[in-house]
PDB file of C-alpha atoms and ligand atoms in Angstrom:
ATOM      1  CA  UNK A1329      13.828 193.701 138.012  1.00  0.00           C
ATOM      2  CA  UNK A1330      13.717 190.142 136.990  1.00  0.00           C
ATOM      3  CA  UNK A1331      10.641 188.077 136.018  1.00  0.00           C
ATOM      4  CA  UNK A1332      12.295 185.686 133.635  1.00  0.00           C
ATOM      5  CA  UNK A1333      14.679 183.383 133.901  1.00  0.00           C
ATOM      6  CA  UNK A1334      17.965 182.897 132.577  1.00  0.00           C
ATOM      7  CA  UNK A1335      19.366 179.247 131.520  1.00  0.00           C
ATOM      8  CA  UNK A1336      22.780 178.651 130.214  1.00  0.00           C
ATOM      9  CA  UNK A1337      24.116 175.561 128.444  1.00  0.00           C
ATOM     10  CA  UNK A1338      27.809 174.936 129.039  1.00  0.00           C
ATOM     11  CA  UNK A1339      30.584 172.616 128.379  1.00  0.00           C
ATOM     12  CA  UNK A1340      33.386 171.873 126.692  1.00  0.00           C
ATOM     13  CA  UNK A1341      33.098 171.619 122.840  1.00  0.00           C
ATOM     14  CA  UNK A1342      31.480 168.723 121.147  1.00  0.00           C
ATOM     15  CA  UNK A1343      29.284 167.936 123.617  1.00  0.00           C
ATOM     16  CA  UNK A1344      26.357 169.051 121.900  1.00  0.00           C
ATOM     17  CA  UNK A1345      25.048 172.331 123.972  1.00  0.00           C
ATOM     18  CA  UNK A1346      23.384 173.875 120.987  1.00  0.00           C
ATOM     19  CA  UNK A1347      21.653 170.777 120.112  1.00  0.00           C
ATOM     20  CA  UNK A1348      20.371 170.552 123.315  1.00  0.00           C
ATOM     21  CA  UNK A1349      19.944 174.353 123.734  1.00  0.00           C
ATOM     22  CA  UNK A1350      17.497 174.124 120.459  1.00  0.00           C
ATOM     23  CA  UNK A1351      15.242 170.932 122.001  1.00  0.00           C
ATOM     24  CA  UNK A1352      15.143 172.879 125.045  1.00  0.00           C
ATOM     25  CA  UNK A1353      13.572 176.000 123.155  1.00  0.00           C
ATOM     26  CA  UNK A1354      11.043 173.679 121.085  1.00  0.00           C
ATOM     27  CA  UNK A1355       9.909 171.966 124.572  1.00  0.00           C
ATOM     28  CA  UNK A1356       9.634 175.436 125.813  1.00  0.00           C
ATOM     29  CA  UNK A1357       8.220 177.085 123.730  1.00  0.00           C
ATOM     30  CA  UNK A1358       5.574 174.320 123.424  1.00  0.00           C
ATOM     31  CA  UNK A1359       4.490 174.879 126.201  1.00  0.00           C
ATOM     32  CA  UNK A1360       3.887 178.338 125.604  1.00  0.00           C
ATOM     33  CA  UNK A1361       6.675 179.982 127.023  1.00  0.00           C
ATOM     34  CA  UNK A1362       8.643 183.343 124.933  1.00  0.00           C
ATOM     35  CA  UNK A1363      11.910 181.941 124.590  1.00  0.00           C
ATOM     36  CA  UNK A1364      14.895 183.949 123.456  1.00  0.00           C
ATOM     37  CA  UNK A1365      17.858 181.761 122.702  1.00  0.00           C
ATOM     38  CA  UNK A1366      21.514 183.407 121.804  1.00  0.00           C
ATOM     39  CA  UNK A1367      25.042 182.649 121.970  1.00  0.00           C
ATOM     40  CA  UNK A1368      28.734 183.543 123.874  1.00  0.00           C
ATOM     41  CA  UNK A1369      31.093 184.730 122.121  1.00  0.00           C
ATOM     42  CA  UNK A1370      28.019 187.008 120.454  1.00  0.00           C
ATOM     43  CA  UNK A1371      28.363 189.213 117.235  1.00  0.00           C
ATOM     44  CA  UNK A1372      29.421 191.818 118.717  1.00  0.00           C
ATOM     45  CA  UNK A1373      32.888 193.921 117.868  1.00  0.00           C
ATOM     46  CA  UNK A1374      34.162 192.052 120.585  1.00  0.00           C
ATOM     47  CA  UNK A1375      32.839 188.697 119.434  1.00  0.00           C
ATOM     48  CA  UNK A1376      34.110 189.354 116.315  1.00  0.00           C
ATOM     49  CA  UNK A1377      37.954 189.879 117.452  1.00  0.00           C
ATOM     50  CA  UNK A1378      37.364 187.077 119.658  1.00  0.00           C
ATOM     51  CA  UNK A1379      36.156 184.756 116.732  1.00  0.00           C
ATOM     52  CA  UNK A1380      39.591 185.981 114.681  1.00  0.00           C
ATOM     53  CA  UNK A1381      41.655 184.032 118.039  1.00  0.00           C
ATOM     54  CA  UNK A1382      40.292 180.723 116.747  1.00  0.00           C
ATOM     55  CA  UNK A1383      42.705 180.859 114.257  1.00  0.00           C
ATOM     56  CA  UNK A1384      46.050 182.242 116.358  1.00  0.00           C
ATOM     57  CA  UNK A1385      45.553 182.396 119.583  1.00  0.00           C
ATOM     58  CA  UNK A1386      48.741 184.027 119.709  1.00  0.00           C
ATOM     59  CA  UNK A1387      47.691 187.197 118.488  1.00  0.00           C
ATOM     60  CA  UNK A1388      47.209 188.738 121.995  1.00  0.00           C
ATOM     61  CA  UNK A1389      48.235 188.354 125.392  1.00  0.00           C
ATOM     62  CA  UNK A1390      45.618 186.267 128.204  1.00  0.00           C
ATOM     63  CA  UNK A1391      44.987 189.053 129.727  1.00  0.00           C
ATOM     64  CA  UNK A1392      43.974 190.917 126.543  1.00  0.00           C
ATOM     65  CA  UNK A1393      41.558 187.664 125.662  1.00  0.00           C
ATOM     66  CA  UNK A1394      40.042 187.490 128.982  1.00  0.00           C
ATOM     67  CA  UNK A1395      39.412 191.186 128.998  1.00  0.00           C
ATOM     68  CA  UNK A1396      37.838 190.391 124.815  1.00  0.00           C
ATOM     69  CA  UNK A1397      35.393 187.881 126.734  1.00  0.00           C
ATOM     70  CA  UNK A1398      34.301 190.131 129.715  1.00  0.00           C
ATOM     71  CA  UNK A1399      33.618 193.106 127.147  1.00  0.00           C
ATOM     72  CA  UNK A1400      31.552 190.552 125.091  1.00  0.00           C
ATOM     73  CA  UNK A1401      29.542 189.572 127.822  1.00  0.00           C
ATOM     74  CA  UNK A1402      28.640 193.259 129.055  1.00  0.00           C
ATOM     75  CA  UNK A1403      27.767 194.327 126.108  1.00  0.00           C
ATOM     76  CA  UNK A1404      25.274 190.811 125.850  1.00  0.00           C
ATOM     77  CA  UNK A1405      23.603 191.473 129.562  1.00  0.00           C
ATOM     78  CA  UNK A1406      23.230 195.436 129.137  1.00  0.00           C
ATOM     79  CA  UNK A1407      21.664 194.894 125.194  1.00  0.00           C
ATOM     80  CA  UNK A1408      19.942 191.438 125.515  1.00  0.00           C
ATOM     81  CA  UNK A1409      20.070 189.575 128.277  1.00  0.00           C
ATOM     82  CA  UNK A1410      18.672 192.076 131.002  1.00  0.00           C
ATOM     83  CA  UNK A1411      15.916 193.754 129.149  1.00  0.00           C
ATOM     84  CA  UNK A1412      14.578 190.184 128.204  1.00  0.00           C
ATOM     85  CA  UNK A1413      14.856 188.926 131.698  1.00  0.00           C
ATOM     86  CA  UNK A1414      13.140 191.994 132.903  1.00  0.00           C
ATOM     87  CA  UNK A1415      10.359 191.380 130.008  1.00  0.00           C
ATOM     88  CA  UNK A1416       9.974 187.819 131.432  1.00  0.00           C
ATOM     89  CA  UNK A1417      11.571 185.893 128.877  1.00  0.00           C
ATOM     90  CA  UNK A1418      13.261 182.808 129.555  1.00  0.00           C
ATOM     91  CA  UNK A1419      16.406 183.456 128.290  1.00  0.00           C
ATOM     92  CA  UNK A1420      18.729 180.160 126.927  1.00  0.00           C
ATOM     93  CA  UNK A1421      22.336 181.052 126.626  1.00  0.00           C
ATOM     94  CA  UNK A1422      25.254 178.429 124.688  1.00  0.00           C
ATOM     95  CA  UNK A1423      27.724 179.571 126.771  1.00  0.00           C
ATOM     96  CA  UNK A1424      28.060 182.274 129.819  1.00  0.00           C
ATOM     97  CA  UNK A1425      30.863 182.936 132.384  1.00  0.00           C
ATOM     98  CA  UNK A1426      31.535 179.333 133.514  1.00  0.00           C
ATOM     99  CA  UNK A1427      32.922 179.154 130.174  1.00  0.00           C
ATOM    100  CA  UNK A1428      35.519 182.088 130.838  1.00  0.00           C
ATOM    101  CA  UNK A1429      36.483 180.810 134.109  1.00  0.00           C
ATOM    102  CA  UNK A1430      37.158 177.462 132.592  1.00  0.00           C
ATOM    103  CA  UNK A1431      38.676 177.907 129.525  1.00  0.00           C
ATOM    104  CA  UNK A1432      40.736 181.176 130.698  1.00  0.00           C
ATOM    105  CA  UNK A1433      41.085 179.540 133.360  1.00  0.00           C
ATOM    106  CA  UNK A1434      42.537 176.497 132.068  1.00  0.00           C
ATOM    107  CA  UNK A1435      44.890 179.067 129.677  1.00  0.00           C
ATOM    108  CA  UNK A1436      46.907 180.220 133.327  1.00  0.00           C
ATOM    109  CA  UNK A1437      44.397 183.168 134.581  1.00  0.00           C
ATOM    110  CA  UNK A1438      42.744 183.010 138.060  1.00  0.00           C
ATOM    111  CA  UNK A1439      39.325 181.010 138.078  1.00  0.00           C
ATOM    112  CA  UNK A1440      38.620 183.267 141.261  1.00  0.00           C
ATOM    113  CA  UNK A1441      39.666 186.676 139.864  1.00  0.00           C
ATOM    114  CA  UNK A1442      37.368 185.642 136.422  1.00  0.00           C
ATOM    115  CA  UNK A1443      34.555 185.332 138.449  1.00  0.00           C
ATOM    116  CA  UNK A1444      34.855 188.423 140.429  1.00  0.00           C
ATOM    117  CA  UNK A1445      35.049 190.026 136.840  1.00  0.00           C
ATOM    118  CA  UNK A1446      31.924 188.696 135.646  1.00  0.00           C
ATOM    119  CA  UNK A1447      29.750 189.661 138.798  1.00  0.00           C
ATOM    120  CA  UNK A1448      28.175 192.260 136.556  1.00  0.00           C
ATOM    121  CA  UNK A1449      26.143 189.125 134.939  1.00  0.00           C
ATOM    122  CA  UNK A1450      23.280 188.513 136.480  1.00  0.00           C
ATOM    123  CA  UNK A1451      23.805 184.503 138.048  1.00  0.00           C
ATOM    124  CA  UNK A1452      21.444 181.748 135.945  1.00  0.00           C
ATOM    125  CA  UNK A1453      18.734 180.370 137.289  1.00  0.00           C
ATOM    126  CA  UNK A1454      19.970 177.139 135.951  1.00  0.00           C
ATOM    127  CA  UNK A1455      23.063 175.767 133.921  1.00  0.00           C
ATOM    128  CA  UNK A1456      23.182 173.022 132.162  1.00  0.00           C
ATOM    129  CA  UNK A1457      26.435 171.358 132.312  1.00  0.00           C
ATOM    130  CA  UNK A1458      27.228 168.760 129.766  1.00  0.00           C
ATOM    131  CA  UNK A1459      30.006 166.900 130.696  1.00  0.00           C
ATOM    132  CA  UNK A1460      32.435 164.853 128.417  1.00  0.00           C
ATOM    133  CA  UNK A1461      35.878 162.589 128.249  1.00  0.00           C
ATOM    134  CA  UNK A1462      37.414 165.691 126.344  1.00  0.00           C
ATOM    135  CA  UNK A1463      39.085 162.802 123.829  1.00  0.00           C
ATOM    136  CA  UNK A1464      35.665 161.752 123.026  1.00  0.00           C
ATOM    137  CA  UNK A1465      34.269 165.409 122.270  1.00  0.00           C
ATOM    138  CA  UNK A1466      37.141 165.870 120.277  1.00  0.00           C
ATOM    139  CA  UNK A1467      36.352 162.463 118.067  1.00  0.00           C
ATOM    140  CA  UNK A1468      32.867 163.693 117.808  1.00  0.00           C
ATOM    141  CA  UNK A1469      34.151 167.634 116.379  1.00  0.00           C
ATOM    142  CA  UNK A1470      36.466 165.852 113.809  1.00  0.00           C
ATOM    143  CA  UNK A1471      34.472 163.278 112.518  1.00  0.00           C
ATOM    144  CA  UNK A1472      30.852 164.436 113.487  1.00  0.00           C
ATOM    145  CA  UNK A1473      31.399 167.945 112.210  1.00  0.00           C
ATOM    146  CA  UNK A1474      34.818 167.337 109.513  1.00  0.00           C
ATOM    147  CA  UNK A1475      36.043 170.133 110.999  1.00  0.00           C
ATOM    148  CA  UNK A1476      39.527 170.912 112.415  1.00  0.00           C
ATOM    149  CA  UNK A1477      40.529 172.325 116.021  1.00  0.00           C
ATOM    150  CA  UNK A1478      40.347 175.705 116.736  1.00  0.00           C
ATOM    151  CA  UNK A1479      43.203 176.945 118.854  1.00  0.00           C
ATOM    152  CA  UNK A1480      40.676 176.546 121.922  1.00  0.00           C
ATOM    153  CA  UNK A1481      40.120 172.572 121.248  1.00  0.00           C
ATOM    154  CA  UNK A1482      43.009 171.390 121.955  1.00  0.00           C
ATOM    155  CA  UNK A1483      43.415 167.960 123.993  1.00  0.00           C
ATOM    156  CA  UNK A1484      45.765 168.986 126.385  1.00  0.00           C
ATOM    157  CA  UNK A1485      44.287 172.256 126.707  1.00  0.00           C
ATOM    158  CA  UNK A1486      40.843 170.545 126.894  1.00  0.00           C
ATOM    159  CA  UNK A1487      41.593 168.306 129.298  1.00  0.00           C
ATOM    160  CA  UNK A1488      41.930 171.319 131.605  1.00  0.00           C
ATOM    161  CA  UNK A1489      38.886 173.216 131.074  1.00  0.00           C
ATOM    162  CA  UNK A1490      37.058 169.487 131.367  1.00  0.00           C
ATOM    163  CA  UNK A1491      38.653 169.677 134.685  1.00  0.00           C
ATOM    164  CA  UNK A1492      37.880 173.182 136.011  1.00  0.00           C
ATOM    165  CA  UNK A1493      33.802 172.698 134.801  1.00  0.00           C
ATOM    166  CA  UNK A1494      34.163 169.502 136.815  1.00  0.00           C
ATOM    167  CA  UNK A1495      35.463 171.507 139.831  1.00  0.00           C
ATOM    168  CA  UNK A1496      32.421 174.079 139.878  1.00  0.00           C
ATOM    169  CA  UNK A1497      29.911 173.126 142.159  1.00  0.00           C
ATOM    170  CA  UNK A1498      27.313 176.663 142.388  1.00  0.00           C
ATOM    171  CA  UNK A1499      23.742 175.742 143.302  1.00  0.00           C
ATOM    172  CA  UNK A1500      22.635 176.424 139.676  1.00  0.00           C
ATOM    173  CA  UNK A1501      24.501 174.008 138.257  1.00  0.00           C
ATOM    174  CA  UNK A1502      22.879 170.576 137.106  1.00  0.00           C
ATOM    175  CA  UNK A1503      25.439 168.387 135.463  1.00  0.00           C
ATOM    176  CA  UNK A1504      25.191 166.004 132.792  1.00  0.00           C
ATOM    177  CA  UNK A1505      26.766 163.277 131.329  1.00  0.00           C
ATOM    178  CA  UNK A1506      26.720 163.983 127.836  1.00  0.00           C
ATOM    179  CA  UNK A1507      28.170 160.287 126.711  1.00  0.00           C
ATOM    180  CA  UNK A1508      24.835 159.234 127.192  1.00  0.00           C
ATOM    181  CA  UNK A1509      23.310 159.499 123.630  1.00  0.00           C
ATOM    182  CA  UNK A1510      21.213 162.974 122.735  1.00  0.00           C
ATOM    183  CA  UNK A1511      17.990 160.985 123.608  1.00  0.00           C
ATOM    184  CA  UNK A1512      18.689 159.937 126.970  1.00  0.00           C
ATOM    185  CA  UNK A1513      20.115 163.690 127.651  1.00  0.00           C
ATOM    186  CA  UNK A1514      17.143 165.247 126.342  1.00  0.00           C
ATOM    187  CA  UNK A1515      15.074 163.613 128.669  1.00  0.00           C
ATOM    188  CA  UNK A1516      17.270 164.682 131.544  1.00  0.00           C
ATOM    189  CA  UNK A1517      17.594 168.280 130.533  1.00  0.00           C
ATOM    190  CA  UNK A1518      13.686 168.493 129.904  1.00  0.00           C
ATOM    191  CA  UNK A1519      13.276 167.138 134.026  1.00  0.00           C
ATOM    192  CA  UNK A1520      15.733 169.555 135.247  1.00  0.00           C
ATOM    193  CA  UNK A1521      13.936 172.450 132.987  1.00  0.00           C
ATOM    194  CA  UNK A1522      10.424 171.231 134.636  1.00  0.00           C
ATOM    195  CA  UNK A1523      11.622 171.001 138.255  1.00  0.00           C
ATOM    196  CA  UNK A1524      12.632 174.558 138.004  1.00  0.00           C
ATOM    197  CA  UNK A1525       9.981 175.951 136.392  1.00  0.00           C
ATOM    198  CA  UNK A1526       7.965 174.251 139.200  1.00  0.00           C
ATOM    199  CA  UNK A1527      10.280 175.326 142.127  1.00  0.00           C
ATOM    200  CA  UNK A1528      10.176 179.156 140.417  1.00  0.00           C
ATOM    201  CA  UNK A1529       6.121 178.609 140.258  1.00  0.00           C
ATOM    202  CA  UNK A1530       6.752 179.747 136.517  1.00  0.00           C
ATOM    203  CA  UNK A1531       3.859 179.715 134.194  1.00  0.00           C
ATOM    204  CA  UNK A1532       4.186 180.375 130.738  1.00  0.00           C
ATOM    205  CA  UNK A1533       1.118 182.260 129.573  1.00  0.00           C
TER     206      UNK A1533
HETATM  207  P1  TYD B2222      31.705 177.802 120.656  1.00  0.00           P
HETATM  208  O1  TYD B2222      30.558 177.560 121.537  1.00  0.00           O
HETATM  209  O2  TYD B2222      32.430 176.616 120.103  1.00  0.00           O
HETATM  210  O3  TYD B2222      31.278 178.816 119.477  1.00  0.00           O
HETATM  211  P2  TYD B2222      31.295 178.622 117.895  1.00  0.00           P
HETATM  212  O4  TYD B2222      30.071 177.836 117.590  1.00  0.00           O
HETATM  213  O5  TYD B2222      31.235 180.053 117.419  1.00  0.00           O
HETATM  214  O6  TYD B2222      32.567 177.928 117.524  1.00  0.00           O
HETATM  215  O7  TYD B2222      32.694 178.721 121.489  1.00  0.00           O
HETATM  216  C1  TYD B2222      33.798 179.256 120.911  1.00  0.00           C
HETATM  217  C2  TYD B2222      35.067 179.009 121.676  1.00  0.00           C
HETATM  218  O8  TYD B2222      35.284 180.091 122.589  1.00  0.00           O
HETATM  219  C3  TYD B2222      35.023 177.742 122.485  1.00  0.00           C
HETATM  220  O9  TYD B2222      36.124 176.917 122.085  1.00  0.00           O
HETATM  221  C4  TYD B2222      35.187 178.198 123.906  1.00  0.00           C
HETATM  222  C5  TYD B2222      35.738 179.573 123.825  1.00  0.00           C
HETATM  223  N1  TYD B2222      35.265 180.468 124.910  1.00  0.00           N
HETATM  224  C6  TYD B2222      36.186 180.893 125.853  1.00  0.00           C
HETATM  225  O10 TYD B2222      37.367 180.515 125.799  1.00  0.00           O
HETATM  226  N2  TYD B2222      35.773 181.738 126.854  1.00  0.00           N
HETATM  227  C7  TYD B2222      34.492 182.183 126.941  1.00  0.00           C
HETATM  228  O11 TYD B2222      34.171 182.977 127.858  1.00  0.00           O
HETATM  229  C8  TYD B2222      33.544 181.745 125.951  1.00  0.00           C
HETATM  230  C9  TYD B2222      32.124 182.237 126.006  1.00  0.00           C
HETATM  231  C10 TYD B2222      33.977 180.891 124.947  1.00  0.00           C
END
């Protein structure tokens, strides 16, 4: 049973989903929607291990970090994102399964066998697809942020997951283009949340 709806911001990094995924909740919530807003990787055990391959990648095999991500994410729909869906939230998630099929993806593993994998997740109602020049992003995490690369930011490796998000083309999926200044893609993401809210006939109470 589903009478919410389910939203998820994706990307590469630095192209400021959570900033976006925060307005989004204010402009939501304002107008009197329940929002629930949450994050992939989560905090799970899994998350947890996952969040230890920033560091060293190396520390186990694709298949083994693929399999880390899928175990994340069941244990996020089963615990949080069905029940709230079911309650009528709108849930807004940084990061879902577009993210595994692009940056596993991009790592050697089969962008059709990773979605198969994930069709346990319930599919959003809408995604939000900022999209970046990776070299830019990567500017923005060093100097915006002062922080270094994790061992998933890498250009070259960037460069490919830029390049798989660019090849997904699902219905849900409104791209974009980040460049454009937060302003100018607040106002964009705010139309797209409106025109489905209207299309879904969703009122907040
Ligand atoms: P990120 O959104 O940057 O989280 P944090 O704020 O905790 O750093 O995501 C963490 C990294 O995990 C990011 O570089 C992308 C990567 N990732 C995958 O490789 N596959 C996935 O399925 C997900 C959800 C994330």
């Amino acid at each position: 049973m589903r009478n919410g709806l389910l939203i998820a911001f994706e990307g590469i990094d630095g192209t400021g989903k959570s900033t976006q995924l925060q307005l989004s909740a204010s402009f939501l919530r304002d107008m009197g929607c329940r929002v629930i807003t949450t994050c992939e990787p989560t905090d799970s055990s899994y998350g947890r291990r996952i969040r230890q391959l920033y560091v060293d990648r190396g520390q186990c095999t694709l298949e083994e970090e693929l399999h880390l991500f899928i175990q994340d994410r069941q244990i996020h729909v089963q615990e949080l994102i069905k029940p709230q869906l079911a309650a009528g939230s709108i849930v807004l998630t940084d990061r879902y399964y577009y993210s595994t099929a692009a940056y596993q993806g991009a790592a050697g593993m089969d962008v059709a066998e990773i979605f198969v994998a994930n069709d346990f997740a319930p599919t959003p109602d809408l995604v939000i697809l900022l999209s970046m020049d990776p070299e830019i992003s990567i500017a923005r995490i060093q100097e915006g942020r002062g922080e270094q690369l994790n061992d998933f930011e890498q250009l070259d490796q960037l460069k490919k997951v830029a390049d798989l998000f660019a090849s997904f083309n699902d219905p849900c999926i409104h791209r974009i283009d980040a460049a454009a200044g937060l302003e100018q893609v607040r106002k964009q993401v705010q139309t797209a949340l409106s025109v489905l809210l209207e299309e879904r006939n969703f009122t907040c109470p």
